[in-house]
Coordinates of C-alpha atoms and ligand atoms in Angstrom, one line a residue:
Chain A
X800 CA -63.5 208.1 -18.9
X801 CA -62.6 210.5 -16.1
X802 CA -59.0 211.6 -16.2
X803 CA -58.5 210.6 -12.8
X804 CA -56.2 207.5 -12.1
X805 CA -57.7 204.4 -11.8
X806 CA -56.2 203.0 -8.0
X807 CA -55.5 199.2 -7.9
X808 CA -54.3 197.4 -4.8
X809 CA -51.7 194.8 -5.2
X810 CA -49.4 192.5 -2.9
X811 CA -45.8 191.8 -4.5
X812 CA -43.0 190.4 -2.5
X813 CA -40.0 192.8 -3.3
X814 CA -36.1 191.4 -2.5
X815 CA -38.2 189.2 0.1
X816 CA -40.1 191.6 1.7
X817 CA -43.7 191.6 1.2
X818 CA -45.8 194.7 0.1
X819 CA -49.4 195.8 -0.5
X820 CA -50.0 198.8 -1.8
X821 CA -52.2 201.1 -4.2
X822 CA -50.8 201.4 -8.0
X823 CA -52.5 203.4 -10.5
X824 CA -53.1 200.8 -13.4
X825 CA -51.2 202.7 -15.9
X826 CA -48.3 203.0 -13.9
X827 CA -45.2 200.5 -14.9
X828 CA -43.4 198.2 -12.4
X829 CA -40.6 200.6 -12.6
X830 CA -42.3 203.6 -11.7
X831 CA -43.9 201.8 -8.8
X832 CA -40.3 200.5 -7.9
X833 CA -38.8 203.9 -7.9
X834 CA -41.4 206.6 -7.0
X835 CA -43.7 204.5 -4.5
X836 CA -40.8 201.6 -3.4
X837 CA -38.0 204.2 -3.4
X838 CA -35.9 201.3 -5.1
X839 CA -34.2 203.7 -7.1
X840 CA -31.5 201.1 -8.4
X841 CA -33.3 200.3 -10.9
X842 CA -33.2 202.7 -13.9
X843 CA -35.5 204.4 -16.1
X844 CA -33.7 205.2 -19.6
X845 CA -35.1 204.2 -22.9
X846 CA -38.8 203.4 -21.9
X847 CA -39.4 200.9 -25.2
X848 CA -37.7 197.7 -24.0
X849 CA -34.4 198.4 -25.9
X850 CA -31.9 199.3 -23.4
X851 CA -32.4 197.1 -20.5
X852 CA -31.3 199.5 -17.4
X853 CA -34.8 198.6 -16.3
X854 CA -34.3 194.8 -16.2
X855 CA -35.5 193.2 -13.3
X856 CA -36.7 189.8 -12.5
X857 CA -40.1 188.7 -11.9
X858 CA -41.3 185.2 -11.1
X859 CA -37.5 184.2 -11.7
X860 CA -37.4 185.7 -15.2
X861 CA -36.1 189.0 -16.0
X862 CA -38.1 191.5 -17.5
X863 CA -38.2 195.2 -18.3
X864 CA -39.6 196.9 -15.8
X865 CA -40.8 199.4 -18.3
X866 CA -42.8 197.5 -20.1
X867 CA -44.7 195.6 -17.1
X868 CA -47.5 197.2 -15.6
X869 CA -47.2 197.8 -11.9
X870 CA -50.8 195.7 -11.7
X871 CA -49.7 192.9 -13.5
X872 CA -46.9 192.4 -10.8
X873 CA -49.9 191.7 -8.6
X874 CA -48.7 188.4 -6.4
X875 CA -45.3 188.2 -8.0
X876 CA -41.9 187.9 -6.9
X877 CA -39.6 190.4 -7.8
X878 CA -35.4 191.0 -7.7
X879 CA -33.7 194.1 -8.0
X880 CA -30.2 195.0 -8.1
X881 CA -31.1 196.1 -4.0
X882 CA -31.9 192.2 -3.7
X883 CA -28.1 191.0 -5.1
X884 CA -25.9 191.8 -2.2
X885 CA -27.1 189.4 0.7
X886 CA -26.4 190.8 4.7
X887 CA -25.0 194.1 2.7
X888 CA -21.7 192.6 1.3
X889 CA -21.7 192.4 -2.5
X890 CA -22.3 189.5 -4.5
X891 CA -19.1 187.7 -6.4
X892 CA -21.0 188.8 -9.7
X893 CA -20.9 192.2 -7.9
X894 CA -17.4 192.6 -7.4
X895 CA -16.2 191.0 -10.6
X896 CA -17.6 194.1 -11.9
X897 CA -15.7 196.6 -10.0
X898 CA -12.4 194.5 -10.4
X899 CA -12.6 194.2 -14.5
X900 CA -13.7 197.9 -14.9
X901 CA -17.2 196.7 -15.7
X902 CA -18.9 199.7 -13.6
X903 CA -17.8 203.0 -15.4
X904 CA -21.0 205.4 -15.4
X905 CA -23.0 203.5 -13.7
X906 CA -26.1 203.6 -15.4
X907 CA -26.6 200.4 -16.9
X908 CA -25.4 198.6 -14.2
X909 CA -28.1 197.5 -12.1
X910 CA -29.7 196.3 -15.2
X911 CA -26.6 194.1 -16.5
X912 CA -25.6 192.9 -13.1
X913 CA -29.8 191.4 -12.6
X914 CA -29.2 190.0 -16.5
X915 CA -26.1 188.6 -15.5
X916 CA -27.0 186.5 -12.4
X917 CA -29.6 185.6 -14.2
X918 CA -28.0 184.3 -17.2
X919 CA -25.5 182.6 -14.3
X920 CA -28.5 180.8 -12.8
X921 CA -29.5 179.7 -16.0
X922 CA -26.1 178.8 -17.3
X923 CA -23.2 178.5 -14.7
X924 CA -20.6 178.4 -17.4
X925 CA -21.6 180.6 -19.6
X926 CA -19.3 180.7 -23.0
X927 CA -18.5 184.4 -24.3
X928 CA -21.2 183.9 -27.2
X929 CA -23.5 183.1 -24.7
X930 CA -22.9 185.4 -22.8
X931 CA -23.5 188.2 -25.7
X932 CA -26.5 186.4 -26.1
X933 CA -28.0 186.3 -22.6
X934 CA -26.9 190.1 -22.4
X935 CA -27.8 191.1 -26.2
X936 CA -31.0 192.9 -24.1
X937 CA -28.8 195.3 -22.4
X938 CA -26.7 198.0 -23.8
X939 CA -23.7 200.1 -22.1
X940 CA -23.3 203.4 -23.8
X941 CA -19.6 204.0 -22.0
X942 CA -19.0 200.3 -24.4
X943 CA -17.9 198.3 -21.6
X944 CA -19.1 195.3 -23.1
X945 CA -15.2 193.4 -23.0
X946 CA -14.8 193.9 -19.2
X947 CA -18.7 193.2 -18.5
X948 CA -17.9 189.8 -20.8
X949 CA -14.8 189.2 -18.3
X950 CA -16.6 190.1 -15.3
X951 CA -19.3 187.2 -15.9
X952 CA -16.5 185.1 -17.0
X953 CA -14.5 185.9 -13.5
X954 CA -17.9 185.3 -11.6
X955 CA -18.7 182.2 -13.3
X956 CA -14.9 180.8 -12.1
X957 CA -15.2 182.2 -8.7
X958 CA -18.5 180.1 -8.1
X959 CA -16.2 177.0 -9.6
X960 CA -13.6 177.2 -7.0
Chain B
X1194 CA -48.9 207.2 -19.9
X1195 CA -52.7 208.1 -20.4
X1196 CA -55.1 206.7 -17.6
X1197 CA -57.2 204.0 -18.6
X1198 CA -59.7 201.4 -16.1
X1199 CA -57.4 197.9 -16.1
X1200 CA -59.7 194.8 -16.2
X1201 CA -58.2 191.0 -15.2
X1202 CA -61.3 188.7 -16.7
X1203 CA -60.8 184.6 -14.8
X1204 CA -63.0 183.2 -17.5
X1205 CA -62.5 183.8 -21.5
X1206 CA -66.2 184.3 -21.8
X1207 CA -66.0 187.8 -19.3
X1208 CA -63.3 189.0 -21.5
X1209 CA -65.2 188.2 -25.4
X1210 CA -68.4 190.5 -22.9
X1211 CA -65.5 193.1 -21.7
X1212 CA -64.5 193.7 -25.6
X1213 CA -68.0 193.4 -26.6
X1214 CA -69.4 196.2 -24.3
X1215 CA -66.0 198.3 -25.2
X1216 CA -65.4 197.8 -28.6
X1217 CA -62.7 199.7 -30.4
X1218 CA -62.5 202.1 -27.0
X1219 CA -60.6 198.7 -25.5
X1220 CA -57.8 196.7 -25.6
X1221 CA -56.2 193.3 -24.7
X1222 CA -53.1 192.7 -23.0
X1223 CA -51.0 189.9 -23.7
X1224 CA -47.2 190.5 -22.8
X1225 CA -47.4 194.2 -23.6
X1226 CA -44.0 194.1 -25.8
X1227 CA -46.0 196.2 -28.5
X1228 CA -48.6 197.4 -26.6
X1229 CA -47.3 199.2 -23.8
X1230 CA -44.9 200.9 -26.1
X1231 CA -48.0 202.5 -27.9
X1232 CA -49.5 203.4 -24.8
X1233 CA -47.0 205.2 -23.1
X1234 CA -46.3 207.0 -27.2
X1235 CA -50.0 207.7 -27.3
X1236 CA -50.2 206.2 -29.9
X1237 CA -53.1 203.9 -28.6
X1238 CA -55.5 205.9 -26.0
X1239 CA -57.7 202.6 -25.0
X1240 CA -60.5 203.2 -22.1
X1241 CA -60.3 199.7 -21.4
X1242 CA -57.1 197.3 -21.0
X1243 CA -57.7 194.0 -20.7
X1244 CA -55.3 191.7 -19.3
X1245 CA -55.8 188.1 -20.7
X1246 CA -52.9 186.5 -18.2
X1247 CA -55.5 185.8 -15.6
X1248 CA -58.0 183.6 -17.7
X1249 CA -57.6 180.0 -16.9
X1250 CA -58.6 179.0 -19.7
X1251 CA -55.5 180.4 -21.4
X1252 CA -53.1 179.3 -19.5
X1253 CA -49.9 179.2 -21.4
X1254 CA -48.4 176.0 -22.5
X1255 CA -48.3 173.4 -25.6
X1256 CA -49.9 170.2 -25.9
X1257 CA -50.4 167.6 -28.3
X1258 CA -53.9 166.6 -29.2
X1259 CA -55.3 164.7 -32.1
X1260 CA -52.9 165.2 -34.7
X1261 CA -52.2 168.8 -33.6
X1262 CA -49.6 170.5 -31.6
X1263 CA -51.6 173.5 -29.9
X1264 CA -49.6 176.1 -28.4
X1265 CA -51.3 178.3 -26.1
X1266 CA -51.8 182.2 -27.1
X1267 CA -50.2 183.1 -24.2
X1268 CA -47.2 181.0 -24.2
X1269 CA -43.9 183.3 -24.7
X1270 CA -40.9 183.5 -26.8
X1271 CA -38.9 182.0 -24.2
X1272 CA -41.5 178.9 -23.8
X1273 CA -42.0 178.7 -27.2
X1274 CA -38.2 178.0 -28.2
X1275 CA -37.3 175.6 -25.2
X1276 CA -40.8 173.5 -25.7
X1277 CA -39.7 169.8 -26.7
X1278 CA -42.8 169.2 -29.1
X1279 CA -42.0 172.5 -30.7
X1280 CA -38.5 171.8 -31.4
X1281 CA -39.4 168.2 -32.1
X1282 CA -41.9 168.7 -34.8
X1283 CA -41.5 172.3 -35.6
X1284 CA -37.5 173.7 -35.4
X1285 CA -38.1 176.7 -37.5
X1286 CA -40.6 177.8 -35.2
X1287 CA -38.4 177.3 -32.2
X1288 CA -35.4 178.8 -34.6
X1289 CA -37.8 182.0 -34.7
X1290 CA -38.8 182.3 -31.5
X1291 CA -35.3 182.3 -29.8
X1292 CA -34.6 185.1 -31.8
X1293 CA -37.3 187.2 -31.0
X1294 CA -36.1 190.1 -28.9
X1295 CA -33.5 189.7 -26.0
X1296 CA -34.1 187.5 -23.0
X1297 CA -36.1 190.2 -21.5
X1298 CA -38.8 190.6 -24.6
X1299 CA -39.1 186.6 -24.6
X1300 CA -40.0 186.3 -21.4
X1301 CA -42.8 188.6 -21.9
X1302 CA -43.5 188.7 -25.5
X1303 CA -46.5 185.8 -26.6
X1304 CA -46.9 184.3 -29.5
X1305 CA -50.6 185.3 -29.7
X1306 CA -49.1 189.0 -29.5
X1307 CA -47.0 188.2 -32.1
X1308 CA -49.1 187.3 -34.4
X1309 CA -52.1 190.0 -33.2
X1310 CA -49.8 193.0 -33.4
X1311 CA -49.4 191.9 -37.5
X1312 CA -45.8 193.3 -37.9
X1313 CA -45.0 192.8 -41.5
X1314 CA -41.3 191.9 -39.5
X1315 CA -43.0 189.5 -37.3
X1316 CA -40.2 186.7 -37.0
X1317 CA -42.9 183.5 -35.9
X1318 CA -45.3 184.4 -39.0
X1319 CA -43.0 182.6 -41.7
X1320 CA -42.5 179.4 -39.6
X1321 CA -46.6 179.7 -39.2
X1322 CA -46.9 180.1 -42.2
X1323 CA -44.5 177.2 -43.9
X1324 CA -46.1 174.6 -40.7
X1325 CA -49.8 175.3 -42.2
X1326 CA -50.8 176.9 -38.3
X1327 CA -54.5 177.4 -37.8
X1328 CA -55.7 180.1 -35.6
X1329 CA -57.9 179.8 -32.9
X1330 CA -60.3 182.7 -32.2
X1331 CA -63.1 183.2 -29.5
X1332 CA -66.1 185.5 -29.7
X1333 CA -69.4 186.4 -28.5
X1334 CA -70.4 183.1 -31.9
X1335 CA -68.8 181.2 -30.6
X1336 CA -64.9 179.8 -31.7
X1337 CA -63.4 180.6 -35.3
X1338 CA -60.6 178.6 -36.8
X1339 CA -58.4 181.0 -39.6
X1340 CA -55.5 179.5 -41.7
X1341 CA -52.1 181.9 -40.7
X1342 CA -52.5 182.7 -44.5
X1343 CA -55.9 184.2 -44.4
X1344 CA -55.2 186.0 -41.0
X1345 CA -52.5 188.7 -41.9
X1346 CA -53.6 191.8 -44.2
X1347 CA -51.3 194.3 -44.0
X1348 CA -49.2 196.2 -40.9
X1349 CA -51.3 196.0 -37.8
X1350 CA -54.9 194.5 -39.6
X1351 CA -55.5 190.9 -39.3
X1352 CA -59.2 189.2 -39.8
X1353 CA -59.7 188.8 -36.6
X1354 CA -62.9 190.7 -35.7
X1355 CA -62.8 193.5 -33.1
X1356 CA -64.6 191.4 -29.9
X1357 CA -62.6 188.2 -30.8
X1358 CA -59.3 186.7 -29.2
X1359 CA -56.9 184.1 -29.8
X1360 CA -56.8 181.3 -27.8
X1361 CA -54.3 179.4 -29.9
X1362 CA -52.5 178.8 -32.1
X1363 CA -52.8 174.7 -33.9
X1364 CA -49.5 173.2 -36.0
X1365 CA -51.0 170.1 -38.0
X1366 CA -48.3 167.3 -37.1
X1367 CA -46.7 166.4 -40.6
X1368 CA -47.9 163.7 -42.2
X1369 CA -44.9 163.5 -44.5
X1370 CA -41.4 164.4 -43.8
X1371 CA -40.6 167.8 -43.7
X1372 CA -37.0 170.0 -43.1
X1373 CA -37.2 173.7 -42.3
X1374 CA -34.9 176.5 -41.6
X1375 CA -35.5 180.1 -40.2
X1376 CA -33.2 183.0 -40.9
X1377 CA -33.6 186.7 -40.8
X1378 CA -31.3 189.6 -40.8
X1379 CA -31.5 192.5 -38.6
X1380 CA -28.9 195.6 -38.0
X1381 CA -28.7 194.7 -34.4
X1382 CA -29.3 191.3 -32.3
X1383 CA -31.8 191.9 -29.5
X1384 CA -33.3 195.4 -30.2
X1385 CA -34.3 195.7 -33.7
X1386 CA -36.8 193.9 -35.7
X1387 CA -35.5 191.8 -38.8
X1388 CA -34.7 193.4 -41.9
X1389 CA -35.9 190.1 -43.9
X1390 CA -37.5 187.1 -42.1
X1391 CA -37.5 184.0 -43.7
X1392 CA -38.4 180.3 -43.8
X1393 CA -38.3 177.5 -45.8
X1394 CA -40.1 174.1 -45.4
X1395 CA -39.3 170.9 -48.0
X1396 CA -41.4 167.6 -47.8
X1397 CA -40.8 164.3 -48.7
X1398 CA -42.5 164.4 -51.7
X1399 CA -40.9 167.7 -53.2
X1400 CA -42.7 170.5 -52.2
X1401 CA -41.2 173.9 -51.0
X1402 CA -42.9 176.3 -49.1
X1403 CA -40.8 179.5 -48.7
X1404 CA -42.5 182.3 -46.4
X1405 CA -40.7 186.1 -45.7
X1406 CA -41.4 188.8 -43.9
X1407 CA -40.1 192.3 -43.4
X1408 CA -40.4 193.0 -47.5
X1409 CA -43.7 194.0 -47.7
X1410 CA -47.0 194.8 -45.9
X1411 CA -47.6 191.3 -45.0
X1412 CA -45.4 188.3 -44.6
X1413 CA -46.1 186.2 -48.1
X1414 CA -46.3 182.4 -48.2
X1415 CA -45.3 180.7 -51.7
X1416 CA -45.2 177.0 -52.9
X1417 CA -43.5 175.6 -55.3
X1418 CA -45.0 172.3 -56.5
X1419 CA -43.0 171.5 -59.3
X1420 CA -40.2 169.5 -57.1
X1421 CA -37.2 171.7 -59.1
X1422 CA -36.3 173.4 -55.6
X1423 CA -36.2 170.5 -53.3
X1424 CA -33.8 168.4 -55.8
X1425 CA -30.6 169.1 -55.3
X1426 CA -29.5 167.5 -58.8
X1427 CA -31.7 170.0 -61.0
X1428 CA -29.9 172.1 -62.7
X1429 CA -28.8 175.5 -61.1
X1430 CA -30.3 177.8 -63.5
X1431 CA -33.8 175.5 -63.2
X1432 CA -33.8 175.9 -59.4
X1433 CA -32.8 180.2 -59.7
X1434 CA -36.1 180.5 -61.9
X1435 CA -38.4 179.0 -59.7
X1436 CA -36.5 180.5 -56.6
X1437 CA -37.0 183.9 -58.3
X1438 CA -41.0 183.4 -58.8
X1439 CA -41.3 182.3 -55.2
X1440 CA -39.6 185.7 -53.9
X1441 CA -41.1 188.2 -57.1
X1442 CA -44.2 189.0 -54.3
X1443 CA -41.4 190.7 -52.4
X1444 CA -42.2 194.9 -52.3
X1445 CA -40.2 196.6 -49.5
X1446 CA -40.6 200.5 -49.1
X1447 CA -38.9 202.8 -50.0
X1448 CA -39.6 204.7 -46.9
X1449 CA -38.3 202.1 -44.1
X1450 CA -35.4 203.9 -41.7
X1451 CA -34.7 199.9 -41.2
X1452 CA -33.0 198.9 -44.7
X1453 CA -33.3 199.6 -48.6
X1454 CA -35.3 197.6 -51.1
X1455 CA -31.6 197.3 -52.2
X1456 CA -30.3 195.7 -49.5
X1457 CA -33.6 193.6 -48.9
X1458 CA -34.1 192.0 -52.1
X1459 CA -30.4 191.0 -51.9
X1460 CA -30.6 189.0 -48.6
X1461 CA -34.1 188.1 -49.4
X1462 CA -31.7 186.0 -51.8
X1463 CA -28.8 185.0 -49.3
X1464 CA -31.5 183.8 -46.5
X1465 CA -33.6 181.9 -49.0
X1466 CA -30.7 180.1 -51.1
X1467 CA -29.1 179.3 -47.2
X1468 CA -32.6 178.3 -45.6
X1469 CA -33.4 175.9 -48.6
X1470 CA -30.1 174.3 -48.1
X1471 CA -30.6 173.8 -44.2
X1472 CA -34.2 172.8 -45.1
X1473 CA -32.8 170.0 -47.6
X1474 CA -30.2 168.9 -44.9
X1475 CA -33.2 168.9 -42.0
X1476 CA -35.0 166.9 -44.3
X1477 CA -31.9 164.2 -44.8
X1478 CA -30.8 164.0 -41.5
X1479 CA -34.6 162.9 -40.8
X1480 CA -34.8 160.2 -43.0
Ligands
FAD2649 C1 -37.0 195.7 -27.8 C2 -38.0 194.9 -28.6 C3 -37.5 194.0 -29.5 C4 -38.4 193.2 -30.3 N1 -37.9 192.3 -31.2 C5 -38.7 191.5 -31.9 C6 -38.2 190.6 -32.8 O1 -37.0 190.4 -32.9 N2 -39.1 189.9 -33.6 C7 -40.5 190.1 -33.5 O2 -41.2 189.4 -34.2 N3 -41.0 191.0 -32.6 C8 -40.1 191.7 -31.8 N4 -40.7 192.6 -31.0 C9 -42.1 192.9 -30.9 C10 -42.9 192.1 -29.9 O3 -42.1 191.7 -28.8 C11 -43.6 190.9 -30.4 O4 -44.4 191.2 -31.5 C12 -44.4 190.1 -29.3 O5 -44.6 188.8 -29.7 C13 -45.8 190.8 -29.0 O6 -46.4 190.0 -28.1 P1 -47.0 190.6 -26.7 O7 -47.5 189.4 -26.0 O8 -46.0 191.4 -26.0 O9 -48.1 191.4 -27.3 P2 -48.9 192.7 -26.7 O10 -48.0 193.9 -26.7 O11 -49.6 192.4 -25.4 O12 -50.1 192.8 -27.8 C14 -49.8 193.2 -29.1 C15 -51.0 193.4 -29.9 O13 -51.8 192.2 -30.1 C16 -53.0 192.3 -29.4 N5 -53.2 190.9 -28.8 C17 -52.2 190.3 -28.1 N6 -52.6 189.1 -27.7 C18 -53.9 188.9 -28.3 C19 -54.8 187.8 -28.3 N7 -54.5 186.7 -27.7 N8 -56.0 188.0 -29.0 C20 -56.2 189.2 -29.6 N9 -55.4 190.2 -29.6 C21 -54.2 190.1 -29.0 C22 -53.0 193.4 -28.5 O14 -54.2 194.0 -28.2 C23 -52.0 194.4 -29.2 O15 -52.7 195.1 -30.1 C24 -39.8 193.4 -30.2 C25 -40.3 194.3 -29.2 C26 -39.4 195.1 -28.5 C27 -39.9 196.1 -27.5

């Protein structure tokens, strides 16, 4: 096998906008996201599916982006934490985060926040067990969990209103 | 990650040629939980990866056909726990696979891959096991059909021969009434694999089959025939004996960073004493 990368073109549609480009096949979603979509939102941390910073959704489910190879993205849909805020102003998810103190770091943000809307989509009045349970794939090392619990909570009643 | 030609077979019979031609030098690619982990460790240094998500054949999904339930090998977690004839006929299964990871790993994770990768801690082998599956394997012969039992050998080896795949996986639907109960223990919910897996299964006519995982190189089935665990009114000490033969197959090591053999055998106890008791009330409330 020659050490040089395999090329493999794909076609994804990324936040809505369509792309074709060349992957090498043992690249992950989240490298092509970062390095060859400049999407840097998303975020590379534990690279074995643990943490969740990498979460994205694809095809309307979130994944890690980690552990998804960029070529078996070929012809999906895919959501980052870019896609969230629509016309540039934040999503109520969004700023339920900044008003509880949700967003300290940063880091693991963009991973919770795509969880979050998710488990929102899925579950528009989400208890605070389920909650835990729709975010159990996504850890916060600066232990936000209470205000990241309260910001889903707030979101969930803003949508209510 | 090492670089390694990707191939996306349409037909089952190009990817049986594809591991054929490649051998041990290739791969197959369900959801990649496991396997893209030991590809980017190095780990696994495959020429070949071959992606089975494109075969139409497999298409993911369960359907009942002639006394079977047949869930698809590439059906995930997330699939798996929400199907109605799984939670119908099989809860313990749907139990298990709801636990399985976070919402991320269920989305991706298959229960072919599951069952493939051979994780002693694998949580859907004991509800396999207790539901009598079948597996369904394709080769260059033609299609095999292995009992769960007869497929596991020890962390990572299964039967299954090097050029074959599974297709599916087959749940006989019970002819006699059966309750069953999952439970496992694990140090944290959604990243760690259990400590102890568990599940028990009571029928109608007495019989207990008690499956675990996570305590030894393989997940164990055991029945008990003698009708002592599934009655209620036997006496305690009668019901710890036989208990206590179904679980002496148990061996965790010494050498896991996950739990002692301590602290396994103990809840190996817990989760079978409160499994058997949500098995026995399954079983009521379906009378
Ligand atoms: C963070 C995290 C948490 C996890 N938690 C759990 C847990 O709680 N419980 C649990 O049981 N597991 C857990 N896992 C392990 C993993 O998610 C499961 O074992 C999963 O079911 C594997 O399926 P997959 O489709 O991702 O397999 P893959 O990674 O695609 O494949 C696994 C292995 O099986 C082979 N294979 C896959 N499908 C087939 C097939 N149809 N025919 C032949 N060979 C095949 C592959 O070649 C590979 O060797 C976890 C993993 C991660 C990363």
């Amino acid at each position: 096998m020659s050490a040089m990368a395999e090329l493999f073109p794909i076609e994804l549609t990324v936040n809505g906008r369509r792309r074709s480009l060349e992957v090498a096949v043992h690249h992950s979603l989240l490298d092509v996201l970062r390095d060859d979509l400049e999407l840097t939102g998303t975020k590379e941390c534990c690279l074995v599916g643990e943490c969740g910073a990498c979460t994205v959704a694809m095809n309307g489910q979130i994944v890690d982006s980690c552990l998804v190879l960029a070529v078996e993205a070929d012809g999906a849909e895919i959501t980052t934490v870019e896609g969230l805020a629509a016309g540039g102003r934040l999503s109520p998810l969004q700023q339920a985060f900044l008003d509880t103190g949700a967003v300290q770091c940063g880091f693991c943000t963009p991973g919770q926040l795509v969880a979050a809307a998710d488990l929102l989509a899925r579950n528009p009045r989400p208890s605070v067990p389920e909650i835990e349970e729709g975010l159990a794939g996504n850890l916060c090392r600066c232990g936000c969990y209470v205000q990241i619990t309260e910001a889903v909570l707030a979101a969930a009643r803003e949508a209510d209103r | 990650m090492h670089t390694f030609a990707y191939a996306r077979p349409a037909t089952l019979a190009e990817a049986v040629a594809l591991l054929a031609e490649h051998g041990a030098a290739a791969r197959v690619l369900a959801g990649g939980t496991d396997l893209i982990i030991r590809l980017r460790d190095g780990t696994l240094v495959p020429d070949v990866v071959i992606d089975l998500k494109r075969i139409a054949s497999l298409r993911p999904g369960v359907r009942e056909e002639a006394g079977l339930v047949v869930i698809g090998a590439t059906t995930v977690m997330t699939d798996v726990a929400a199907d109605p004839l799984v939670r119908r006929h099989f809860p313990a299964l749907a139990d298990a696979a709801a636990v399985v990871g976070s919402v991320q790993i269920r989305n991706r994770a298959t229960l072919g891959g599951n069952i493939c990768n051979a994780s002693p801690a694998a949580d859907t082998a004991p509800p396999l096991l207790v539901y009598d599956a079948t597996v369904v394997a394709e080769g260059p012969g033609g299609t095999r059909r292995i009992a769960v039992d007869d497929f596991f050998v020890r962390s990572g080896v299964t039967t299954l021969a090097g050029d074959e795949i599974v297709t599916a996986i087959e749940l006989p639907l019970p002819a006699l009434r059966m309750g069953a109960a999952h439970e496992r223990r694990t140090r944290r919910r959604g990243h760690d694999l259990a400590s102890v897996t568990l599940c028990c299964g009571v029928r109608e006519d007495g019989v207990t089959r008690l499956s675990y995982g996570s305590v030894g190189p393989r997940p164990v089935l055991r029945v008990d025939e003698t009708g002592i665990l599934a009655d209620p009114a036997a006496p305690a000490e009668a019901r710890t004996n036989i208990l206590e033969q179904l679980l002496a197959d148990a061996s965790p090591s010494p050498r896991s960073m996950r739990a002692s053999p301590a602290y396994r055998l103990a809840m190996l106890r817990v989760l079978g004493r409160r499994a058997l008791a949500t098995a026995l009330e399954r079983l009521e409330a379906r009378a």
